[in-house]
Each structure stands twice: as C-alpha cells, then as structure tokens.
Coordinates of C-alpha atoms and ligand atoms in Angstrom, one line a residue:
M1 CA 118.4 106.0 114.3
A2 CA 116.2 104.4 116.6
R3 CA 116.2 105.1 120.1
E4 CA 115.7 102.4 123.2
P5 CA 112.2 103.3 124.4
R6 CA 111.8 105.8 127.7
E7 CA 110.1 104.4 130.5
T8 CA 106.9 105.6 131.0
S9 CA 105.0 103.7 128.6
A10 CA 101.7 105.8 129.1
V11 CA 100.8 108.5 126.3
Q12 CA 102.1 111.8 127.3
T13 CA 99.1 114.6 126.3
F14 CA 99.9 118.2 125.7
D15 CA 98.1 121.2 124.0
A16 CA 100.1 121.9 120.9
L17 CA 103.1 118.9 119.3
I18 CA 105.8 119.9 117.1
V19 CA 107.5 118.1 114.5
G20 CA 111.1 119.9 113.9
A21 CA 113.5 121.8 115.9
G22 CA 115.0 123.4 113.6
L23 CA 114.9 128.0 112.0
S24 CA 110.6 126.9 111.8
G25 CA 110.4 125.1 115.2
L26 CA 112.4 126.2 117.5
Y27 CA 110.4 129.6 117.1
M28 CA 107.6 127.7 116.8
L29 CA 107.6 126.7 120.1
H30 CA 109.0 129.9 121.5
R31 CA 105.6 131.6 120.7
L32 CA 103.1 128.9 122.0
R33 CA 105.1 128.9 124.9
A34 CA 104.1 132.7 125.1
L35 CA 101.0 131.6 124.6
G36 CA 101.3 129.4 127.5
L37 CA 100.2 126.4 125.6
S38 CA 102.3 123.2 126.9
T39 CA 103.7 122.1 123.5
L40 CA 106.6 119.3 122.7
V41 CA 109.3 119.5 119.7
L42 CA 110.0 116.2 118.8
E43 CA 113.1 116.1 116.5
Q44 CA 115.4 113.3 114.7
A45 CA 118.3 114.4 115.8
D46 CA 120.5 114.8 118.7
G47 CA 120.6 118.4 118.5
V48 CA 118.9 121.6 117.1
G49 CA 119.8 123.6 113.4
G50 CA 117.6 121.2 110.7
T51 CA 119.6 122.2 107.1
W52 CA 122.0 123.2 109.5
Y53 CA 122.6 120.4 111.6
W54 CA 122.4 117.8 108.7
N55 CA 124.7 119.9 106.2
R56 CA 128.6 120.3 107.2
Y57 CA 129.5 119.2 104.2
P58 CA 132.7 121.4 102.9
G59 CA 131.5 124.4 102.5
A60 CA 127.9 124.7 103.5
R61 CA 126.7 128.5 103.7
C62 CA 124.3 130.3 103.0
D63 CA 123.2 131.6 99.9
I64 CA 121.5 135.2 101.4
E65 CA 123.3 137.8 103.4
S66 CA 123.6 137.0 107.4
L67 CA 122.5 140.0 108.3
D68 CA 119.3 139.1 106.5
Y69 CA 119.1 134.9 107.0
S70 CA 118.7 135.5 110.7
Y71 CA 115.8 136.1 112.9
S72 CA 114.5 138.8 113.4
F73 CA 111.8 138.4 115.7
S74 CA 113.6 139.7 119.1
P75 CA 115.6 142.9 118.6
E76 CA 118.1 142.0 121.3
L77 CA 119.0 139.3 119.7
E78 CA 119.9 140.8 117.0
Q79 CA 122.1 143.8 118.2
E80 CA 123.0 140.8 120.4
W81 CA 124.7 138.5 117.4
T82 CA 127.2 139.4 114.9
W83 CA 128.0 137.2 111.9
S84 CA 132.0 137.4 111.1
Q85 CA 131.1 136.6 107.3
R86 CA 128.9 138.1 104.5
Y87 CA 128.2 134.6 103.8
A88 CA 128.5 132.7 107.2
E89 CA 130.2 128.9 107.0
Q90 CA 127.1 126.2 108.3
A91 CA 129.5 125.9 111.8
E92 CA 128.4 129.2 112.8
I93 CA 124.9 129.2 111.7
L94 CA 124.6 125.7 113.9
E95 CA 126.2 128.3 116.4
Y96 CA 123.7 130.7 116.3
I97 CA 120.7 128.3 116.0
N98 CA 122.1 126.7 119.3
Y99 CA 122.7 130.1 121.0
V100 CA 118.9 131.1 120.3
A101 CA 118.1 127.5 122.1
D102 CA 120.0 128.9 124.9
R103 CA 118.9 132.5 125.0
F104 CA 115.5 131.3 125.1
D105 CA 115.7 128.3 127.2
L106 CA 114.1 126.3 124.4
R107 CA 115.9 122.6 124.6
R108 CA 114.0 122.0 127.7
D109 CA 110.7 120.8 125.8
I110 CA 112.0 119.4 122.8
L111 CA 112.2 114.9 122.7
F112 CA 115.9 114.9 120.6
N113 CA 116.5 111.3 119.1
T114 CA 112.6 111.3 118.4
R115 CA 112.1 110.5 114.9
V116 CA 108.2 110.5 114.6
V117 CA 106.6 108.1 112.0
S118 CA 103.2 108.8 112.3
A119 CA 100.6 111.5 113.0
H120 CA 96.6 110.4 113.3
Y121 CA 94.0 112.9 113.7
N122 CA 91.0 111.5 116.0
D123 CA 87.6 113.2 114.8
A124 CA 85.8 112.0 118.2
A125 CA 88.8 113.9 120.2
A126 CA 89.1 116.5 118.4
H127 CA 93.3 115.6 118.7
W128 CA 96.4 114.4 117.3
T129 CA 98.3 111.5 118.2
L130 CA 101.8 111.3 116.9
A131 CA 103.8 107.8 117.3
T132 CA 107.6 107.8 117.2
E133 CA 110.1 105.2 115.7
A134 CA 110.6 103.9 119.3
G135 CA 106.9 103.6 119.7
E136 CA 106.0 106.4 122.1
Q137 CA 102.7 108.4 121.6
F138 CA 101.8 111.9 122.1
V139 CA 99.1 113.6 122.1
A140 CA 98.1 117.4 121.4
K141 CA 95.1 119.3 119.9
Y142 CA 97.3 120.9 117.5
C143 CA 100.2 119.6 115.3
I144 CA 102.3 122.0 113.4
M145 CA 104.9 120.4 110.9
A146 CA 107.7 122.1 111.0
L147 CA 109.5 119.6 108.7
G148 CA 111.8 121.9 106.6
C149 CA 111.4 121.9 102.4
L150 CA 114.8 120.0 102.4
S151 CA 115.3 117.5 105.1
A152 CA 114.6 114.1 102.9
P153 CA 118.3 113.9 101.1
Q154 CA 118.0 111.4 98.4
T155 CA 119.3 108.1 99.5
P156 CA 121.7 107.1 96.8
N157 CA 120.9 103.7 95.2
F158 CA 123.6 103.2 92.8
P159 CA 123.9 99.4 92.3
G160 CA 126.9 98.3 93.7
L161 CA 127.1 100.5 96.3
E162 CA 127.3 98.8 99.4
Q163 CA 130.7 96.7 97.6
F164 CA 132.5 99.7 97.5
R165 CA 136.2 99.6 99.4
G166 CA 136.3 103.0 100.2
E167 CA 134.2 105.6 102.1
W168 CA 131.3 107.4 101.4
Y169 CA 129.0 110.1 102.1
Q170 CA 125.6 112.4 101.5
T171 CA 126.0 116.4 101.7
G172 CA 122.7 115.9 103.5
A173 CA 123.8 113.8 106.5
W174 CA 127.2 114.9 106.5
P175 CA 129.1 113.1 109.4
H176 CA 130.0 114.9 112.8
H177 CA 133.1 113.9 112.5
P178 CA 135.9 115.7 110.1
V179 CA 136.7 114.4 106.7
D180 CA 140.3 114.0 105.7
F181 CA 139.9 114.6 101.8
R182 CA 144.4 114.8 101.7
G183 CA 145.8 112.3 99.2
K184 CA 142.7 110.4 98.4
R185 CA 140.6 110.1 95.1
V186 CA 137.4 111.5 95.3
A187 CA 134.4 111.4 93.7
V188 CA 131.2 114.3 93.8
V189 CA 128.2 112.7 91.5
G190 CA 126.3 115.6 91.6
T191 CA 126.5 120.0 90.7
G192 CA 123.3 121.1 92.4
S193 CA 124.1 124.4 95.1
S194 CA 125.4 121.7 97.7
G195 CA 127.9 120.1 94.4
I196 CA 128.9 123.5 93.7
Q197 CA 129.7 124.6 97.6
S198 CA 131.8 121.6 98.2
I199 CA 133.8 120.8 95.1
P200 CA 135.9 123.7 95.5
V201 CA 136.9 123.2 99.0
I202 CA 137.4 119.7 98.7
A203 CA 139.5 120.4 95.0
R204 CA 142.3 121.7 97.7
D205 CA 143.0 118.6 99.7
A206 CA 142.4 115.5 97.2
E207 CA 144.8 114.1 95.3
H208 CA 142.0 114.4 92.2
L209 CA 138.5 115.1 92.2
Y210 CA 136.6 113.6 89.8
V211 CA 133.2 115.8 89.3
F212 CA 130.1 113.7 87.6
Q213 CA 127.7 115.7 86.1
R214 CA 124.3 114.9 84.9
T215 CA 123.1 118.9 84.2
P216 CA 125.3 122.2 84.6
N217 CA 123.8 124.5 86.2
F218 CA 123.8 128.2 86.2
S219 CA 126.2 129.8 89.8
V220 CA 127.5 133.2 90.1
P221 CA 130.0 134.4 92.4
A222 CA 128.7 135.0 96.5
H223 CA 132.5 137.7 96.9
N224 CA 131.8 136.3 100.3
R225 CA 134.7 138.5 102.3
P226 CA 134.7 139.4 106.6
A227 CA 131.4 141.1 107.7
D228 CA 132.2 145.1 106.9
P229 CA 132.1 146.8 110.4
A230 CA 130.0 150.1 109.3
E231 CA 128.0 148.0 107.1
V232 CA 127.0 145.7 110.2
Q233 CA 127.1 149.0 112.7
R234 CA 124.8 150.6 109.5
V235 CA 122.1 148.0 110.1
K236 CA 122.0 146.9 113.1
A237 CA 121.1 150.8 113.5
H238 CA 117.9 150.5 111.8
Y239 CA 117.3 147.2 111.8
A240 CA 113.8 146.8 112.4
Q241 CA 113.1 149.2 109.6
H242 CA 115.8 146.5 107.8
R243 CA 113.8 143.8 108.7
E244 CA 110.5 145.4 107.3
R245 CA 111.7 146.2 104.2
N246 CA 112.2 142.5 103.3
R247 CA 109.4 141.5 105.0
T248 CA 107.6 143.7 102.3
S249 CA 109.7 142.8 99.1
H250 CA 109.4 139.7 96.6
S251 CA 111.6 137.4 97.6
G252 CA 113.0 138.5 101.9
F253 CA 115.6 140.2 101.3
L254 CA 116.6 143.2 99.4
V255 CA 119.1 143.1 96.2
P256 CA 120.5 146.1 94.8
R257 CA 118.7 148.5 93.4
S258 CA 118.9 150.1 89.8
P259 CA 115.9 152.4 87.7
N260 CA 117.0 149.5 85.0
M261 CA 114.8 147.1 87.4
E262 CA 111.5 148.7 86.0
R263 CA 112.2 147.6 82.7
S264 CA 112.4 144.9 79.8
A265 CA 116.0 143.9 78.9
L266 CA 115.3 143.8 75.7
E267 CA 114.3 147.5 76.0
V268 CA 117.7 148.3 76.3
D269 CA 120.8 148.2 74.4
S270 CA 123.2 145.8 74.7
A271 CA 125.9 148.1 76.0
T272 CA 123.4 148.8 78.8
R273 CA 122.0 144.8 79.4
E274 CA 126.2 144.4 79.7
Q275 CA 126.9 147.2 82.2
E276 CA 124.2 146.3 84.5
Y277 CA 124.7 142.3 84.7
W278 CA 128.4 143.4 85.2
W279 CA 127.8 145.2 88.3
R280 CA 125.5 142.7 89.7
W281 CA 128.0 139.8 88.5
N282 CA 130.3 141.8 90.4
N283 CA 128.7 142.6 93.8
G284 CA 127.9 138.7 94.3
G285 CA 124.7 137.2 94.8
F286 CA 121.4 136.3 94.0
G287 CA 120.9 140.2 92.4
L288 CA 121.8 139.1 88.4
T289 CA 118.5 137.4 88.4
S290 CA 116.7 141.2 89.0
A291 CA 118.3 143.0 86.7
F292 CA 115.5 143.6 84.9
N293 CA 111.8 142.8 84.9
D294 CA 111.1 140.3 83.0
L295 CA 113.2 137.7 83.2
Y296 CA 111.5 135.7 84.9
S297 CA 108.6 135.8 82.3
N298 CA 110.1 136.3 78.8
L299 CA 112.2 134.1 77.2
E300 CA 114.2 136.3 75.3
A301 CA 114.8 138.0 77.8
N302 CA 116.1 135.7 80.0
A303 CA 118.7 134.3 77.5
T304 CA 120.4 137.8 77.9
A305 CA 120.5 136.9 81.3
A306 CA 122.0 133.1 80.5
A307 CA 124.2 134.4 77.6
F308 CA 126.1 136.8 80.0
V309 CA 126.9 133.9 82.7
H310 CA 128.0 131.4 79.9
D311 CA 130.1 134.1 78.7
R312 CA 131.6 134.3 82.6
I313 CA 132.2 130.6 81.8
R314 CA 134.4 130.8 78.8
E315 CA 136.2 133.3 80.2
I316 CA 136.8 131.3 83.9
V317 CA 137.5 128.4 82.4
R318 CA 140.7 128.2 80.4
D319 CA 139.9 124.0 79.3
P320 CA 137.3 125.9 75.9
Q321 CA 135.7 121.7 76.3
V322 CA 135.5 121.6 79.8
A323 CA 133.4 125.4 79.5
E324 CA 131.7 124.2 77.1
L325 CA 130.5 121.1 79.4
L326 CA 130.2 123.6 82.4
I327 CA 127.3 126.4 80.5
P328 CA 124.1 124.7 80.9
R329 CA 121.2 125.2 78.4
D330 CA 118.1 123.0 79.1
H331 CA 116.9 126.2 81.6
P332 CA 116.3 129.8 81.9
I333 CA 118.8 130.7 84.5
G334 CA 116.8 131.5 88.2
T335 CA 114.6 128.8 87.3
K336 CA 115.9 126.5 89.5
R337 CA 117.6 128.0 92.5
L338 CA 120.5 129.6 91.5
C339 CA 123.6 128.8 92.5
V340 CA 126.1 131.5 95.4
D341 CA 129.9 130.0 94.6
T342 CA 133.5 130.7 95.8
D343 CA 135.9 129.6 93.2
Y344 CA 133.7 127.3 91.4
Y345 CA 134.6 127.7 87.9
A346 CA 138.1 128.4 88.7
T347 CA 138.5 125.1 90.3
Y348 CA 138.0 123.4 87.2
N349 CA 141.6 125.1 85.8
R350 CA 143.4 123.1 88.9
E351 CA 145.0 119.8 87.3
N352 CA 143.3 117.8 89.3
V353 CA 140.1 118.4 89.2
S354 CA 138.2 116.3 86.0
L355 CA 134.7 116.9 84.6
V356 CA 132.5 113.6 83.9
N357 CA 129.8 114.3 81.6
V358 CA 127.3 111.4 82.7
R359 CA 124.5 113.1 80.7
A360 CA 126.8 111.2 77.5
T361 CA 128.0 108.9 79.8
P362 CA 126.3 107.7 82.5
I363 CA 127.0 105.8 85.9
V364 CA 126.1 102.2 85.5
G365 CA 127.2 101.7 89.8
I366 CA 129.7 101.2 92.4
T367 CA 132.5 98.9 92.2
P368 CA 134.7 97.7 94.8
A369 CA 137.2 100.1 93.5
G370 CA 135.4 103.0 93.0
I371 CA 132.8 104.4 90.2
R372 CA 131.9 102.9 86.5
T373 CA 130.5 104.4 84.0
T374 CA 129.4 103.6 80.3
A375 CA 132.7 104.7 79.3
A376 CA 135.4 103.8 81.9
E377 CA 135.8 103.0 85.9
Y378 CA 137.2 106.1 87.9
A379 CA 138.8 104.6 90.9
V380 CA 138.5 106.7 94.4
D381 CA 138.7 106.6 97.4
I382 CA 136.1 108.6 98.5
L383 CA 132.7 109.1 97.2
V384 CA 130.2 111.8 98.2
F385 CA 126.9 112.2 97.2
A386 CA 125.1 115.8 96.2
I387 CA 122.4 114.6 95.0
G388 CA 119.8 116.0 96.7
F389 CA 116.8 115.8 98.6
D390 CA 113.0 114.8 97.6
A391 CA 111.9 118.8 98.1
M392 CA 108.4 120.0 100.2
T393 CA 106.5 117.5 100.2
G394 CA 108.9 114.5 100.7
P395 CA 109.5 115.5 104.7
L396 CA 105.3 115.1 105.2
L397 CA 104.8 112.0 103.4
R398 CA 108.1 109.9 104.9
I399 CA 105.5 110.4 107.4
D400 CA 102.0 108.2 107.8
I401 CA 99.5 111.6 108.3
R402 CA 95.8 110.3 108.1
G403 CA 93.2 113.1 108.7
S404 CA 89.3 113.6 110.0
G405 CA 87.9 109.9 109.1
G406 CA 91.8 108.3 108.5
I407 CA 92.7 109.6 105.2
A408 CA 96.0 109.5 104.7
L409 CA 97.8 112.6 102.7
R410 CA 99.5 109.9 100.5
D411 CA 96.4 109.3 99.4
V412 CA 95.1 112.6 98.8
W413 CA 98.5 114.1 97.4
A414 CA 98.8 111.3 95.6
G415 CA 98.7 113.2 92.1
G416 CA 101.1 116.2 94.0
P417 CA 100.5 118.5 96.8
R418 CA 97.3 120.7 97.6
T419 CA 96.9 122.9 100.2
Y420 CA 95.5 126.3 101.7
L421 CA 97.6 128.9 101.6
G422 CA 100.8 126.3 102.0
I423 CA 100.0 127.0 106.4
A424 CA 96.9 123.6 106.6
I425 CA 95.2 120.9 104.1
A426 CA 91.7 120.3 103.4
G427 CA 90.6 117.0 105.5
F428 CA 93.6 117.4 108.4
P429 CA 92.1 119.4 110.8
N430 CA 93.7 121.4 114.0
M431 CA 97.3 121.1 111.4
F432 CA 99.6 123.6 110.3
T433 CA 102.3 122.8 108.0
I434 CA 105.3 125.9 108.2
T435 CA 106.5 127.2 104.7
G436 CA 104.1 124.0 103.1
P437 CA 104.2 123.4 99.5
G438 CA 102.1 126.7 98.1
S439 CA 104.0 129.5 99.9
P440 CA 106.5 131.3 98.9
S441 CA 109.4 129.5 101.4
V442 CA 111.9 127.6 98.8
L443 CA 111.7 131.1 96.7
S444 CA 112.5 133.1 99.6
N445 CA 115.4 133.9 102.3
M446 CA 113.6 131.4 104.1
I447 CA 114.0 132.6 107.5
I448 CA 111.7 135.1 107.0
S449 CA 108.7 133.0 105.0
I450 CA 109.4 130.8 108.4
E451 CA 108.6 133.7 110.7
Q452 CA 105.6 134.7 109.1
H453 CA 104.3 131.6 109.0
V454 CA 104.9 130.7 112.6
E455 CA 103.6 134.3 113.8
W456 CA 100.6 133.6 111.5
V457 CA 99.8 129.9 113.2
S458 CA 100.6 131.1 117.0
E459 CA 97.9 134.7 116.3
C460 CA 95.6 131.8 114.7
I461 CA 96.3 129.7 117.5
E462 CA 95.3 132.7 119.9
Y463 CA 92.4 133.4 118.6
L464 CA 90.7 129.6 118.6
E465 CA 91.9 129.2 122.2
E466 CA 89.6 132.7 123.0
H467 CA 86.9 131.9 121.2
Q468 CA 87.1 128.1 122.6
V469 CA 87.1 126.6 118.6
R470 CA 87.6 123.1 118.9
K471 CA 88.5 122.4 115.0
I472 CA 89.5 124.6 112.4
E473 CA 90.1 123.2 109.2
A474 CA 90.2 124.2 105.5
T475 CA 87.6 124.3 102.7
V476 CA 87.9 122.0 99.7
A477 CA 86.5 125.0 98.2
A478 CA 89.2 128.1 99.7
Q479 CA 92.1 124.6 99.2
D480 CA 90.7 124.5 95.5
A481 CA 90.4 128.3 94.9
W482 CA 94.5 129.0 96.3
V483 CA 95.8 125.6 94.3
D484 CA 94.9 127.4 90.9
R485 CA 95.6 131.2 92.3
V486 CA 99.7 129.1 93.1
N487 CA 99.6 127.5 89.4
Q488 CA 98.2 129.9 87.8
L489 CA 100.6 131.9 89.4
G490 CA 103.9 129.9 88.6
E491 CA 102.6 128.8 84.8
E492 CA 102.7 133.5 84.1
T493 CA 106.3 132.9 84.5
L494 CA 109.4 130.9 83.3
Y495 CA 109.8 128.2 86.1
P496 CA 107.7 125.5 84.9
L497 CA 110.2 125.2 81.9
A498 CA 112.8 123.8 83.6
N499 CA 113.2 119.9 85.5
S500 CA 113.6 121.4 88.6
W501 CA 113.2 120.0 92.1
Y502 CA 110.4 122.9 92.3
V503 CA 108.4 120.8 90.1
G504 CA 109.4 117.5 91.7
A505 CA 111.1 116.7 88.2
N506 CA 114.6 115.5 90.6
I507 CA 111.8 112.3 91.8
P508 CA 110.9 109.9 89.1
G509 CA 107.4 109.5 89.4
K510 CA 107.0 112.4 91.9
P511 CA 104.1 114.2 90.4
R512 CA 104.8 117.3 88.5
V513 CA 103.6 119.7 90.1
F514 CA 105.1 123.4 90.1
M515 CA 104.7 123.7 94.1
P516 CA 105.6 127.6 95.8
Y517 CA 103.7 129.9 95.5
V518 CA 106.0 132.4 93.4
G519 CA 103.1 136.1 93.3
G520 CA 106.5 137.3 96.4
V521 CA 107.0 137.1 99.8
G522 CA 105.4 141.0 100.5
T523 CA 102.0 139.9 98.9
Y524 CA 101.7 136.8 100.3
R525 CA 101.7 138.1 103.5
E526 CA 99.2 140.7 103.2
E527 CA 97.4 137.0 101.7
C528 CA 97.8 135.4 104.4
A529 CA 96.4 138.6 106.8
T530 CA 93.4 138.9 104.7
V531 CA 92.6 135.5 105.4
A532 CA 93.1 135.9 109.8
E533 CA 91.6 139.3 109.4
Q534 CA 87.9 137.9 107.9
G535 CA 88.3 136.0 111.4
Y536 CA 89.7 133.2 109.7
A537 CA 88.3 132.9 105.5
G538 CA 88.5 129.7 103.9
F539 CA 88.5 127.5 106.2
A540 CA 85.6 126.3 108.8
L541 CA 85.9 126.8 112.8
T542 CA 83.6 124.4 115.1
T543 CA 83.3 124.6 118.6
Ligands
FAD1 P1 114.5 122.1 108.8 O1 116.1 123.1 109.0 O2 115.0 121.4 107.5 O3 114.5 121.0 109.8 C1 113.6 120.6 110.0 C2 113.8 119.5 111.3 O4 112.9 118.5 110.4 C3 115.1 119.2 111.3 O5 115.5 118.8 111.9 C4 114.7 118.3 111.2 O6 115.6 116.6 111.5 C5 113.2 117.3 111.7 N1 112.6 116.3 111.0 C6 112.1 115.8 110.0 N2 110.9 114.6 109.6 C7 111.2 114.6 110.6 C8 110.0 113.4 112.0 N3 109.6 112.5 110.5 N4 110.5 113.0 113.1 C9 111.6 114.1 113.4 N5 112.0 114.8 113.4 C10 112.1 115.3 111.8 N6 117.4 129.3 102.7 C11 118.2 130.2 102.7 O7 117.1 131.0 102.7 N7 119.5 130.9 102.9 C12 120.0 130.3 103.0 O8 121.3 130.4 102.7 C13 119.9 128.2 102.8 N8 121.0 127.5 102.4 C14 120.6 126.0 102.1 C15 121.7 125.4 102.4 C16 121.2 123.9 102.3 C17 122.4 123.0 102.6 C18 120.3 123.4 102.4 C19 119.7 122.1 102.4 C20 118.8 124.8 102.6 C21 119.4 125.8 103.1 N9 118.6 126.5 103.1 C22 118.5 128.3 102.9 C23 116.3 126.3 103.1 C24 117.5 126.0 104.4 O9 116.3 124.6 104.4 C25 115.7 127.3 105.3 O10 116.6 127.9 105.4 C26 115.4 126.9 107.1 O11 116.8 126.2 107.2 C27 114.8 126.0 106.9 O12 114.2 125.4 108.5 P2 113.6 124.4 108.5 O13 113.3 124.8 110.1 O14 112.2 125.5 108.3 O15 113.6 122.7 108.1
N01_2 O1 120.3 119.3 95.6 P1 119.8 119.2 93.5 P2 121.0 120.4 96.1 N1 123.3 110.5 88.4 O2 118.8 118.9 93.6 C1 122.3 115.6 90.3 C2 119.0 124.2 98.6 N2 120.4 124.2 99.0 O3 121.5 119.6 97.2 O4 120.4 117.7 87.6 C3 123.7 111.8 88.3 O5 120.3 120.8 93.4 C4 121.6 115.9 89.8 O6 121.3 116.1 88.5 P3 120.0 116.2 87.9 C5 119.2 124.6 97.4 O7 118.0 125.4 97.8 C6 121.5 125.9 99.5 O8 122.4 120.6 95.4 O9 118.9 115.6 88.0 N3 123.8 112.8 89.0 C7 121.9 117.6 90.8 O10 122.7 118.0 89.8 C8 119.9 123.4 96.7 O11 118.7 124.6 95.7 C9 122.4 125.8 99.6 O12 120.9 116.0 86.3 C10 122.8 112.7 90.0 C11 122.6 117.0 91.8 O13 122.9 115.8 91.9 C12 118.4 123.4 97.5 O14 118.8 123.0 98.6 C13 123.4 124.8 99.8 C14 121.6 111.4 90.1 C15 121.2 117.5 92.7 O15 121.2 118.9 93.1 C16 119.5 121.3 96.6 O16 120.7 121.2 96.1 C17 123.3 123.7 99.1 C18 122.0 111.0 89.6 N4 121.4 109.2 90.0 C19 121.9 123.1 99.1 N5 120.7 112.3 91.2 C20 123.6 127.1 99.2 O17 124.3 127.6 98.6 C21 120.9 113.8 91.1 N6 121.7 114.0 90.5 C22 122.7 128.0 100.4

C-alpha cells in the first residue's frame, strides 16, 4: 500500500541502503552499523520478518529444524532463545525475528511501509538513488538488495475472480486477521509446500475442503514434536561447533549419517535400501534424499527413493484412486524442494476432503459461487491460492534497476539471470544481492547462506572503505565463467529435469535457467573466501 510522502522532500543520503527487513536485511544492518556506516533499511511491510511476516497461513512452519534455522552470529542470542518445537511455527519464528530486531536495536534504522520502485546508479557520483512508491528518494554509495528469493507471490489471475462472492486469500500475502474456516466450504488451489502445510490444518475446521491439484509433489513427514530439553541442552553446550559443521556441510544442516551415504543406491540390495529409507522416513525431514550418494545424479537410483515414497502414499491413503492421483511421477524426487508435512497424505482419508485433478479437468475460471473446471463447478465460501512465487529473480525485476550507463537489469537478464557468485552483477557497481541467483540460497538452510553472504558483503565493504575504493564491479569475464560453472554443476544433477520454480517453469514466459548453485554451501563458502583473499578476484576496483 502506498504511503503518503513524508514531510521532507529532500533527498536523504546514507553510506548504505538495504532493501528488505527479513533475516537478510536485519543482519546486514547490524553488520554495516558495526562498521560505522550510516545505513537505512527500506521495507514495504509495516514490520520485520520478510517471509515470516507475509506467510501467516494456517500450518506455516519451517522445514529445517529450528535449532538450525536460526541466526548463529551471536552466541548470546543463541543461548537466550529457546524454541518450543522441533520445527517452529510461523508465529514463533516471527516473534524471534522481532526479538532480534529489538535486542540489537535495529528498528530505528528501518523505514517501514516503504516500497522501493527504482534503483538507479549514477556513474559520475558513483552512488545509487533509490526511489519509493511514495515518491521519496534516498542516495547511498552502496545498495544491498536483501529482497528474498520468495517474496514476490504470484497474483491469482483466474478469470472471474473479481465477481467471487466469498472471501479469497493467497498464502504468500496472508491477512493479519484470523480466517475462520469453521463450517465453511473451502478450496485450496496448489499443492506445493504452502498448500501441503495448510491443507491438513484447514481440513480440520472446514465443512468441506476441495484441493485443486495440478501436479502432485513429494512430501515427507516432519515428525514435528515439542523441543526435547536434553537435545536443546546438548546443542547449546556446543553450539559453535554445531554451527561450524552446518556451515561446511552440503546443505547448511546435518542429516542423520549412515555408511550408506557413501554408496550408490544401486550398490546395495533392496532390503538394505528399504531399511535405510524407512529409518530416514521415521526420523522425519529432509534426510530421505541423502540416503545414498547418487540420488541427485542417477535416475535409476533416484527412482528407488521415489518408489519408496509412492508406496507410503499407497499405504496411507485408503482410496486407491486418490492415492494414485497423489503420486508424483513427473519429476525425480528432490528436484523440486521436498515438502515436509504433518498429516498431509492422511488428510485425504477424511470424509470432508476431496481431491480435484485439475491436470485432467483444468480450472476454467472463478464464478460468483466458486471454481469452475472443464468438468464441474465447485461451490465454496473461501478460496485459498497457494500458487507460489516468481522466485529468485522476481523480487529484483519488479524494481526498475539501472546500472552503469543506465542499462536496465530487466534487459540484461532478459535471457535469464547472470551474476558473479550470486552476489554481484556486471554493470551494476556497488550493488550486492543477498542469496541472489547463482548462489546456493534456496537449496540450503537459507539462514546459513544468508549469514555467509552478509558477512562476505560487509567484509568486502570494510575492505573498500579501508582502501578508499570508490567503485567495485564484477567483470564480465568473471561473471561468464561463474555462470558456466553454475550451469555445469546443475547439468551434472537431475535438477534440470523438473519443471520447478528453480528453473522458472512456474512463470509463463520466464527463461528456463537453473538458477541456484548446486555445489554445496561448504564448497561455495570456500570459493567466495578465495575471491576475497585474492583481493576480490573477478572484480574491478576503482579508487
Ligand atoms: P525475505 O524474508 O523474503 O525478506 C525480504 C524482504 O524484502 C521482505 O520483507 C519484503 O517485503 C521486502 N521487499 C521485497 N521487495 C521490496 C521492495 N521493492 N521494496 C521494499 N521492500 C521489499 N528457508 C529455509 O531455509 N527453511 C525454511 O524452513 C523455510 N521456510 C519457508 C517457508 C515459506 C512459507 C517461504 C515462502 C519460504 C521459506 N524459506 C525457508 C525461505 C525463506 O524465504 C528464507 O529462509 C528467509 O526467510 C529469507 O529471508 P530474506 O530476508 O532473504 O528474504
Ligand atoms: O509454491 P510452489 P509454494 N492452477 O510453486 C500450483 C518455500 N516454502 O508457495 O506444479 C492450478 O511450490 C502449482 O502447480 P504446478 C519452499 O522453498 C517452504 O507452495 O505448477 N494450480 C503448485 O502445485 C517452496 O518450494 C515452506 O502444476 C496452480 C502450487 O500451485 C517455495 O516456498 C512452506 C496454478 C505452487 O507451488 C514455494 O512453495 C511454504 C494454476 N494456475 C513455502 N498456478 C516450508 O515448508 C500454480 N499452481 C518451510
């Protein structure tokens, strides 16, 4: 919502501007303040939290255990905060982020209700000018885009939505008021992580729930539970070592280890495979796809894990026809972010839940009374759209970003995103992207990736200030080599086979590019550190 311009029309100048007050922007502010830089955060919401501010839908919670999905930069904070559950729910994560904002006195340098609509680089002055929807302008030498990878929700554009007589909501921009599903007929459109988390919770209250599924997804049980005090104590006693293991791991968190992880799924007999998959399934969470070392690179190996989950779906869901509809067959398991659920498949055993296959009978539009498919009309009181995001590039491209000589990012990225390290873009000096495309970001425990980027960027800025560097810019050659490396790593895996948001397949017309770096957060961290140790190799520095 646009805010009235503040009284002063003068352009305000800072050393650094950060866009976004989620986990990335808050930590970035903390680090730049410590360098003594005048820093302002611009945030479109009226509060901190980013993802955890916006996604308040029923059932929203993290899919990485809370002991790992939390900041590691402050040992005091780590000891002070105690999570109530293995996987905390949205409200508790938001409370934590608010606690962090207060504890480090961050709010005084955040301007809320402030949506940035353009960011233009001025070559002569070597600074960025950011303009807001309300018409204000802010200038700074450094511009840090902490916009998040999943902060541009897809707006539902089903024909007829404007005439719908009931209420409608989207998971990625959930209202702050409680939504009462009791006694209501509800439709959920979409079965990605957001749909899969919300469906079991909505089903408990709704008179009837219709789930509109176009593509089934793989989901594994979370086995969520209250936090175990003994485990919390064990982790807190050695938190520094625990975090260090996360930082150097492949995905930013540790999965249960077994000797089979060093083997191919095809090297062992089927009984061993079953045993391994069962152990991981019963443990809950992402561990399943780490059972063997080739599940992400060998289709045949991957099929053994997929078949294991297919069997679980057939076992849990009583109606065989519904079970078959819920079985994902169009992509290798793990090549879309695995969903981590509580009672998802079992929800389809409820009398008040119906699965509608909109692959077979697509949604034609919304009527005043509900949803019409090519086969039928479903009368409902509430529509919930869990239809995902314009991921990774969307938040950046929704801003008119112009670099050196006025070049537009929208033009430069017309064929897909190109970055150096996922942190910088050739032609856009002194601009940094936290968890940008070309970095591990969405394939990891994101808070680990966020902290690594924020620390790398703040150390870079410290270096630039100490060496009186006016301008830092990724070279085209370094960027090209990085893009090739990211592509090559991706091609060695099964990821590109899925029509996922990792490749932009969920947005019509978006160039198909596998966007994240798949080499692992530990390896990536070393690559970034080497660049810095070599005096920012691959960047041109101008004094
Ligand atoms: P965000 O939290 O997205 O914050 C970006 C901020 O920038 C937002 O507040 C937004 O309002 C603001 N912004 C964007 N554009 C503008 C603009 N033009 N002007 C002003 N402000 C702007 N990751 C995990 O690792 N584990 C999880 O369990 C997990 N769960 C998730 C659950 C959901 C429902 C979703 C959607 C994502 C989840 N993620 C998870 C990914 C999650 O996005 C990251 O873990 C993390 O919260 C991102 O933090 P961020 O600060 O980088 O981005
Ligand atoms: O979005 P999605 P999401 N008609 O893109 C369907 C993170 N996250 O918000 O596959 C009918 O995955 C679409 O169908 P299809 C996590 O990284 C984490 O659920 O395009 N259906 C799909 O089923 C996650 O990956 C958690 O055929 C339509 C669904 O909508 C990412 O955010 C929780 C449609 C979108 O699924 C995104 O998840 C939530 C249409 N016109 C999110 N358009 C945790 O668990 C789209 N769909 C921590």
